[in-house]
JSON list of C-alpha atoms in Angstrom, two decimals:
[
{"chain": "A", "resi": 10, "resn": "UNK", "atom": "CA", "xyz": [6.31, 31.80, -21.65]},
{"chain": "A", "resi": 11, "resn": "UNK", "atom": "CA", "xyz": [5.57, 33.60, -18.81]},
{"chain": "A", "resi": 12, "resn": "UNK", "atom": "CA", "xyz": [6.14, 37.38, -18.05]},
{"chain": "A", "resi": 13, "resn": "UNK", "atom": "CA", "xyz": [9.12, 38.80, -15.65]},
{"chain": "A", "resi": 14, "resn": "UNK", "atom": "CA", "xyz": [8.46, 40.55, -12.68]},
{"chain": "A", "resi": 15, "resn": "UNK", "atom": "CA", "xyz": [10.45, 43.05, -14.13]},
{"chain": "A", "resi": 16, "resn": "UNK", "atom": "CA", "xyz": [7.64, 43.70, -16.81]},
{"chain": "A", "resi": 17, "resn": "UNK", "atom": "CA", "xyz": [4.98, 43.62, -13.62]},
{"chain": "A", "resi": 18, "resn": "UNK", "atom": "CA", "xyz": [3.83, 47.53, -13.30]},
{"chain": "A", "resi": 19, "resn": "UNK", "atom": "CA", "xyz": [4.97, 49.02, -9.84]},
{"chain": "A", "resi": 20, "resn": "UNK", "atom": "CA", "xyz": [1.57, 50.24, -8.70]},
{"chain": "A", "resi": 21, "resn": "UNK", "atom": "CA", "xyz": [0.04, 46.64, -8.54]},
{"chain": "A", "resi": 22, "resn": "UNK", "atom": "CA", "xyz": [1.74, 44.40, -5.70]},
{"chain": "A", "resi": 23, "resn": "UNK", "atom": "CA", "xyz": [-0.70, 41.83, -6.08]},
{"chain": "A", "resi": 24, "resn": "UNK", "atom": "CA", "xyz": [0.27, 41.31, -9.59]},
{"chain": "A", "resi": 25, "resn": "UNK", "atom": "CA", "xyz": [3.55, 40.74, -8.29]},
{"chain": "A", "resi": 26, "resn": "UNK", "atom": "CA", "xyz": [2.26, 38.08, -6.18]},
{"chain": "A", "resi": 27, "resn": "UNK", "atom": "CA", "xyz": [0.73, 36.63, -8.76]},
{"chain": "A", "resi": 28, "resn": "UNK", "atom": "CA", "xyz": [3.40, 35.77, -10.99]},
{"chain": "A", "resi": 29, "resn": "UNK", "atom": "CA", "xyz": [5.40, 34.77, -8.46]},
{"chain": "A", "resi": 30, "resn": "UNK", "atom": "CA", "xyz": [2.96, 32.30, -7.00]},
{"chain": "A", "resi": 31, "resn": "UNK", "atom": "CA", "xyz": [0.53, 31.85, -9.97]},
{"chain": "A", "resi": 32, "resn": "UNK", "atom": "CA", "xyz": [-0.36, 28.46, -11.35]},
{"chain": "A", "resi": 33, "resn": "UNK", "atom": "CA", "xyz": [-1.92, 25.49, -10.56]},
{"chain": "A", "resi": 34, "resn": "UNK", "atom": "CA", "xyz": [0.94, 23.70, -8.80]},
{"chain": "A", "resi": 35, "resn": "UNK", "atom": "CA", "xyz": [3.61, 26.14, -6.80]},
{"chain": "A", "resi": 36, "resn": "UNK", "atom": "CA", "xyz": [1.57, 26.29, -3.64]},
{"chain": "A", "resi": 37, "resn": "UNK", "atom": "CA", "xyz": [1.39, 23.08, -3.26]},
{"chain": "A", "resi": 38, "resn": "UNK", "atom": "CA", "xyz": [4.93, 22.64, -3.90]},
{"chain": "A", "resi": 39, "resn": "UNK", "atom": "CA", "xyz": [5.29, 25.02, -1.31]},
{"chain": "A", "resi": 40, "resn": "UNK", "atom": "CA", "xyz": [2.96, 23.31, 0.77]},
{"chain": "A", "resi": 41, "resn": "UNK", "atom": "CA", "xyz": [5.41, 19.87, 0.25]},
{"chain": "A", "resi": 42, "resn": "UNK", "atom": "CA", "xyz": [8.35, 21.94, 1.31]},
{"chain": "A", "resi": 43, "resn": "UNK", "atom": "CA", "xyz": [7.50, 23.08, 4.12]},
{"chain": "A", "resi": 44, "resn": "UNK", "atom": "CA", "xyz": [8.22, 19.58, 5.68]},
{"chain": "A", "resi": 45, "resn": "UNK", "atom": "CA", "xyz": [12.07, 20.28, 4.81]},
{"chain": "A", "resi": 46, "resn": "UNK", "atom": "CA", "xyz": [14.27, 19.39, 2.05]},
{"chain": "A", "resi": 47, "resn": "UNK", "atom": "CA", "xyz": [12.99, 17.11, -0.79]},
{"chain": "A", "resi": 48, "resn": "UNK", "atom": "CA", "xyz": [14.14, 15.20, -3.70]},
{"chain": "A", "resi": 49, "resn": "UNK", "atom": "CA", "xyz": [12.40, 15.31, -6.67]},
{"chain": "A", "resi": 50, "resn": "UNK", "atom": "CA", "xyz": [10.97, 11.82, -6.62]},
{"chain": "A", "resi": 51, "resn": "UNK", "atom": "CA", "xyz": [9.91, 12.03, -3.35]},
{"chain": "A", "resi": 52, "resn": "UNK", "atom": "CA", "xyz": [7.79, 15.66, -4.54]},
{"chain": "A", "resi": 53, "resn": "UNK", "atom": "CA", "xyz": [6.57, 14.27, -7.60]},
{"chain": "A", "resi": 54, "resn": "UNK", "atom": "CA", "xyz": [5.72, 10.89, -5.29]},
{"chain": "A", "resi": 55, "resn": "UNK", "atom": "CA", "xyz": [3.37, 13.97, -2.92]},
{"chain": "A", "resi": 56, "resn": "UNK", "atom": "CA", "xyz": [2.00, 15.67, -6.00]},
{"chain": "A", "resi": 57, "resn": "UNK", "atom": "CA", "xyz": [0.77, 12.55, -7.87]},
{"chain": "A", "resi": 58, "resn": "UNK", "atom": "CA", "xyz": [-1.50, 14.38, -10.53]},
{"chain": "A", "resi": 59, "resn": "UNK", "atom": "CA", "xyz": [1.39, 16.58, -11.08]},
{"chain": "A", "resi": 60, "resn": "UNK", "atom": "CA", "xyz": [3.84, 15.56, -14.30]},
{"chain": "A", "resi": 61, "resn": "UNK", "atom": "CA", "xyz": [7.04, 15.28, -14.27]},
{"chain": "A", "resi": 62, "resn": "UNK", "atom": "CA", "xyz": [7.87, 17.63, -16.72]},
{"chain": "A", "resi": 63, "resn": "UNK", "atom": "CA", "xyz": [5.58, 20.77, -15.15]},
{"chain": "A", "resi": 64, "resn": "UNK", "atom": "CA", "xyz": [6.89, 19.78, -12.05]},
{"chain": "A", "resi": 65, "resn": "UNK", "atom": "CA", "xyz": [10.01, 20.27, -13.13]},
{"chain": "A", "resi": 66, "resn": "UNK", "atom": "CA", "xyz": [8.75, 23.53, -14.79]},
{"chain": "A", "resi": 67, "resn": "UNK", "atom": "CA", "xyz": [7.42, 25.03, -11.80]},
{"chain": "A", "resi": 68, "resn": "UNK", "atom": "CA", "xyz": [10.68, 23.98, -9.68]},
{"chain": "A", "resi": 69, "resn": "UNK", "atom": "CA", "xyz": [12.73, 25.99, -12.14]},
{"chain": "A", "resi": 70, "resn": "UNK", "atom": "CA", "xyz": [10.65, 28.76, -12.05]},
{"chain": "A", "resi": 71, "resn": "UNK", "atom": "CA", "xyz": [10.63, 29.16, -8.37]},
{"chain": "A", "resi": 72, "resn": "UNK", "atom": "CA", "xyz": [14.28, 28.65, -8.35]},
{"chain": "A", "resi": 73, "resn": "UNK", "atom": "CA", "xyz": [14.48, 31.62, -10.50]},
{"chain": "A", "resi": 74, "resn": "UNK", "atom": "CA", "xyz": [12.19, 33.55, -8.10]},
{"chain": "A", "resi": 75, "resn": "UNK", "atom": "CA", "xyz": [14.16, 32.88, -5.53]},
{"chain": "A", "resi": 76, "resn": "UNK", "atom": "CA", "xyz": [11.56, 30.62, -3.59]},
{"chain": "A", "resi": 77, "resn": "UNK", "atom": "CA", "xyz": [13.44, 27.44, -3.53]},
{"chain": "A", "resi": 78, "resn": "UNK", "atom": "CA", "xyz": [17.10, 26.46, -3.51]},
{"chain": "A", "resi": 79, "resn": "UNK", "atom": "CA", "xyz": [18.40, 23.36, -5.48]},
{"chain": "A", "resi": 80, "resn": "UNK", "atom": "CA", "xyz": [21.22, 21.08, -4.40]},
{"chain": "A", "resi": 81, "resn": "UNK", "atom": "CA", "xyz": [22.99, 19.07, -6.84]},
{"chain": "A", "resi": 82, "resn": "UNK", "atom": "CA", "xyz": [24.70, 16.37, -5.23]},
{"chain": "A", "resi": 83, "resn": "UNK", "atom": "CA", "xyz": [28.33, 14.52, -7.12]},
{"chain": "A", "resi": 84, "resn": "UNK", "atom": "CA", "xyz": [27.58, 11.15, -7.09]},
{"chain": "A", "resi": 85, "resn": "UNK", "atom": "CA", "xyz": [25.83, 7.90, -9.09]},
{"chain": "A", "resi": 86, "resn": "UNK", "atom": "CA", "xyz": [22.84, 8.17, -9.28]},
{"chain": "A", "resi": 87, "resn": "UNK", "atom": "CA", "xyz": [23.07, 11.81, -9.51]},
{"chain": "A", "resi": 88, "resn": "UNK", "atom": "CA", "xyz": [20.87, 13.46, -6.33]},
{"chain": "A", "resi": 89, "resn": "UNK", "atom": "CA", "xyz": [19.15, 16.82, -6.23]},
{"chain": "A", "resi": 90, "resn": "UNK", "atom": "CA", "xyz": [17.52, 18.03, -3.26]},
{"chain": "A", "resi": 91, "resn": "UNK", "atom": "CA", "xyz": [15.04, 20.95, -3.03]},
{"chain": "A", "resi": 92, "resn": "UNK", "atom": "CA", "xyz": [14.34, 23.20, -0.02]},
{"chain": "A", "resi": 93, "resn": "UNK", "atom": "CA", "xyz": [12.91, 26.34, 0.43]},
{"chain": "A", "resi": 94, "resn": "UNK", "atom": "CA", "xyz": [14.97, 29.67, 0.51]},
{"chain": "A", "resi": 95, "resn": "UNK", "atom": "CA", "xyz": [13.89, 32.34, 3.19]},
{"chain": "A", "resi": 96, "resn": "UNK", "atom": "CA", "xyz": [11.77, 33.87, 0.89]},
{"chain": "A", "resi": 97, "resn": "UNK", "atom": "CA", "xyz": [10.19, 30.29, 0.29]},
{"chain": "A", "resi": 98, "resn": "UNK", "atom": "CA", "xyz": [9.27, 30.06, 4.17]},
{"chain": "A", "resi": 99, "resn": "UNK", "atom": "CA", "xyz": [7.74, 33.53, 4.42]},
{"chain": "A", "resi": 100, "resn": "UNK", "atom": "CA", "xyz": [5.15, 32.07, 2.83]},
{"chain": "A", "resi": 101, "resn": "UNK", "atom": "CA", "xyz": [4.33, 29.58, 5.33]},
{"chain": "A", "resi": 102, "resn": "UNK", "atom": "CA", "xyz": [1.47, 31.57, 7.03]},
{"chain": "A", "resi": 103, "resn": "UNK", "atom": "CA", "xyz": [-0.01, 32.36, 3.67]},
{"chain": "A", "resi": 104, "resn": "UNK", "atom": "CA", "xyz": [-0.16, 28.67, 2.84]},
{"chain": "A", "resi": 105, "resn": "UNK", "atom": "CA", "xyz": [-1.75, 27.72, 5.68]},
{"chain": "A", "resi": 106, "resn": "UNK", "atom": "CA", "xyz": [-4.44, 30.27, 5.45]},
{"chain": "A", "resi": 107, "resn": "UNK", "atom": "CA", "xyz": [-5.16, 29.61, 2.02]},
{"chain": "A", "resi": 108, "resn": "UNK", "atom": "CA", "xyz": [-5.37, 25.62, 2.75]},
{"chain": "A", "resi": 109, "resn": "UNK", "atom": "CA", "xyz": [-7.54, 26.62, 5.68]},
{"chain": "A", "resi": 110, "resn": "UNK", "atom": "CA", "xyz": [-9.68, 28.81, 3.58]},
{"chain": "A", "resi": 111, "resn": "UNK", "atom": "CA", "xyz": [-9.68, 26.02, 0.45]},
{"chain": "A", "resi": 112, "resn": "UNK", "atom": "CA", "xyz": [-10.51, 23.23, 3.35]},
{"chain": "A", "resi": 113, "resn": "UNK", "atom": "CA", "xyz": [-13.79, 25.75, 4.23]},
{"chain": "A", "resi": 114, "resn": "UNK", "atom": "CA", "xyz": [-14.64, 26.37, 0.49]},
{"chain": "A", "resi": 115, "resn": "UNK", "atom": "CA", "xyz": [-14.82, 22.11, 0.14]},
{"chain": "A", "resi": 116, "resn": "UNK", "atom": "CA", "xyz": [-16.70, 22.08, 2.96]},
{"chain": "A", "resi": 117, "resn": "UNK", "atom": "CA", "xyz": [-18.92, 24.65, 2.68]},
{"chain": "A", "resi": 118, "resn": "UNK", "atom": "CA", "xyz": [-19.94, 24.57, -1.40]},
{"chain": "A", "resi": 119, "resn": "UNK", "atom": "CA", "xyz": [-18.02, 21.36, -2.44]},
{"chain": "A", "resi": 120, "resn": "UNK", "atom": "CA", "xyz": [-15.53, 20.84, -5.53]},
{"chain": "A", "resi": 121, "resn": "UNK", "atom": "CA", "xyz": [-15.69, 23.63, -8.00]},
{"chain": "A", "resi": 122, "resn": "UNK", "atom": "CA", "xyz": [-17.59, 22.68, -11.45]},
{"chain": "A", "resi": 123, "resn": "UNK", "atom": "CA", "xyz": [-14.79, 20.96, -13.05]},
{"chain": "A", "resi": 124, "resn": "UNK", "atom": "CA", "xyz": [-13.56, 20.22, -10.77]},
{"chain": "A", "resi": 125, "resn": "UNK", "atom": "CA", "xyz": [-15.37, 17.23, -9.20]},
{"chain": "A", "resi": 126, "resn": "UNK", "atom": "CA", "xyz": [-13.37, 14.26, -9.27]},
{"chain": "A", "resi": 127, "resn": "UNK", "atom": "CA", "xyz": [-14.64, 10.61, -10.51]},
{"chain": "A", "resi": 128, "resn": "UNK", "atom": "CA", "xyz": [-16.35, 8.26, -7.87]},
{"chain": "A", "resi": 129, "resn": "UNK", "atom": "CA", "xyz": [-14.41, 5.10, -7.55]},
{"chain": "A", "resi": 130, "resn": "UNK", "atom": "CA", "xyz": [-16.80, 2.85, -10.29]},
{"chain": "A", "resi": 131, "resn": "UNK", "atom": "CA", "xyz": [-16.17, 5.28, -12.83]},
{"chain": "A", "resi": 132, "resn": "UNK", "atom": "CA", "xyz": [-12.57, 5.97, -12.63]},
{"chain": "A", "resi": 133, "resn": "UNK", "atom": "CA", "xyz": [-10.76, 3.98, -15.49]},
{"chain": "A", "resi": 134, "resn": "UNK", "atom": "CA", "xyz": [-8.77, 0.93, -14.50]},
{"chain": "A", "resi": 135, "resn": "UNK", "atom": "CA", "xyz": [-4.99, 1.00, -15.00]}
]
């Protein structure tokens, strides 16, 4: 479970930031947002490494951080749509620089170690 910001000390801002924004998937959910409103299959269909359980996680999370407002619509199927709040799309210039800056980093030094993903002949058929 993670820590609230609540429990974050005052003096460090970037902490703040952090725990807000931390993890491996809630910029680029950000990132997917920033097109408009989404449903969740249609995320989860932009994010396919993603699963559907952290991205449902990570939604809920930044829901409760106030980054993204969720839309339950009455009717069968049930719909939910996802856009981002204000605070969600203050972080649109941050975003960008830090795709701009990861887009330099892969072109400059490659895929971190670990990173590096299969070529084509060795990734497992379905």
């Amino acid at each position: 479970m993670r820590t609230t910001v609540d429990d974050t000390p005052d003096y460090c801002a970037v902490e703040i930031a952090m725990e807000v924004l931390g993890g491996r998937w809630k910029l680029a959910i950000l990132k997917q947002l920033l097109v408009g409103t989404l449903r969740f299959s249609e995320l989860k269909r932009g994010l396919p490494r993603i699963t559907a359980r952290m991205l449902t996680r990570q939604l809920r999370e930044m829901e409760a951080d106030g980054l993204v407002g969720r839309t339950v619509h009455r009717e069968v199927p049930p719909r939910v749509d996802y856009t981002l709040t204000g605070t969600g799309r203050s972080l649109e210039s941050i975003a960008g620089q830090l795709d701009t800056w990861g887009r330099w980093y892969l072109d400059t030094h490659g895929r971190p170690p670990g990173k590096r993903r299969p070529a084509p002949e060795e990734q497992p058929s379905a």
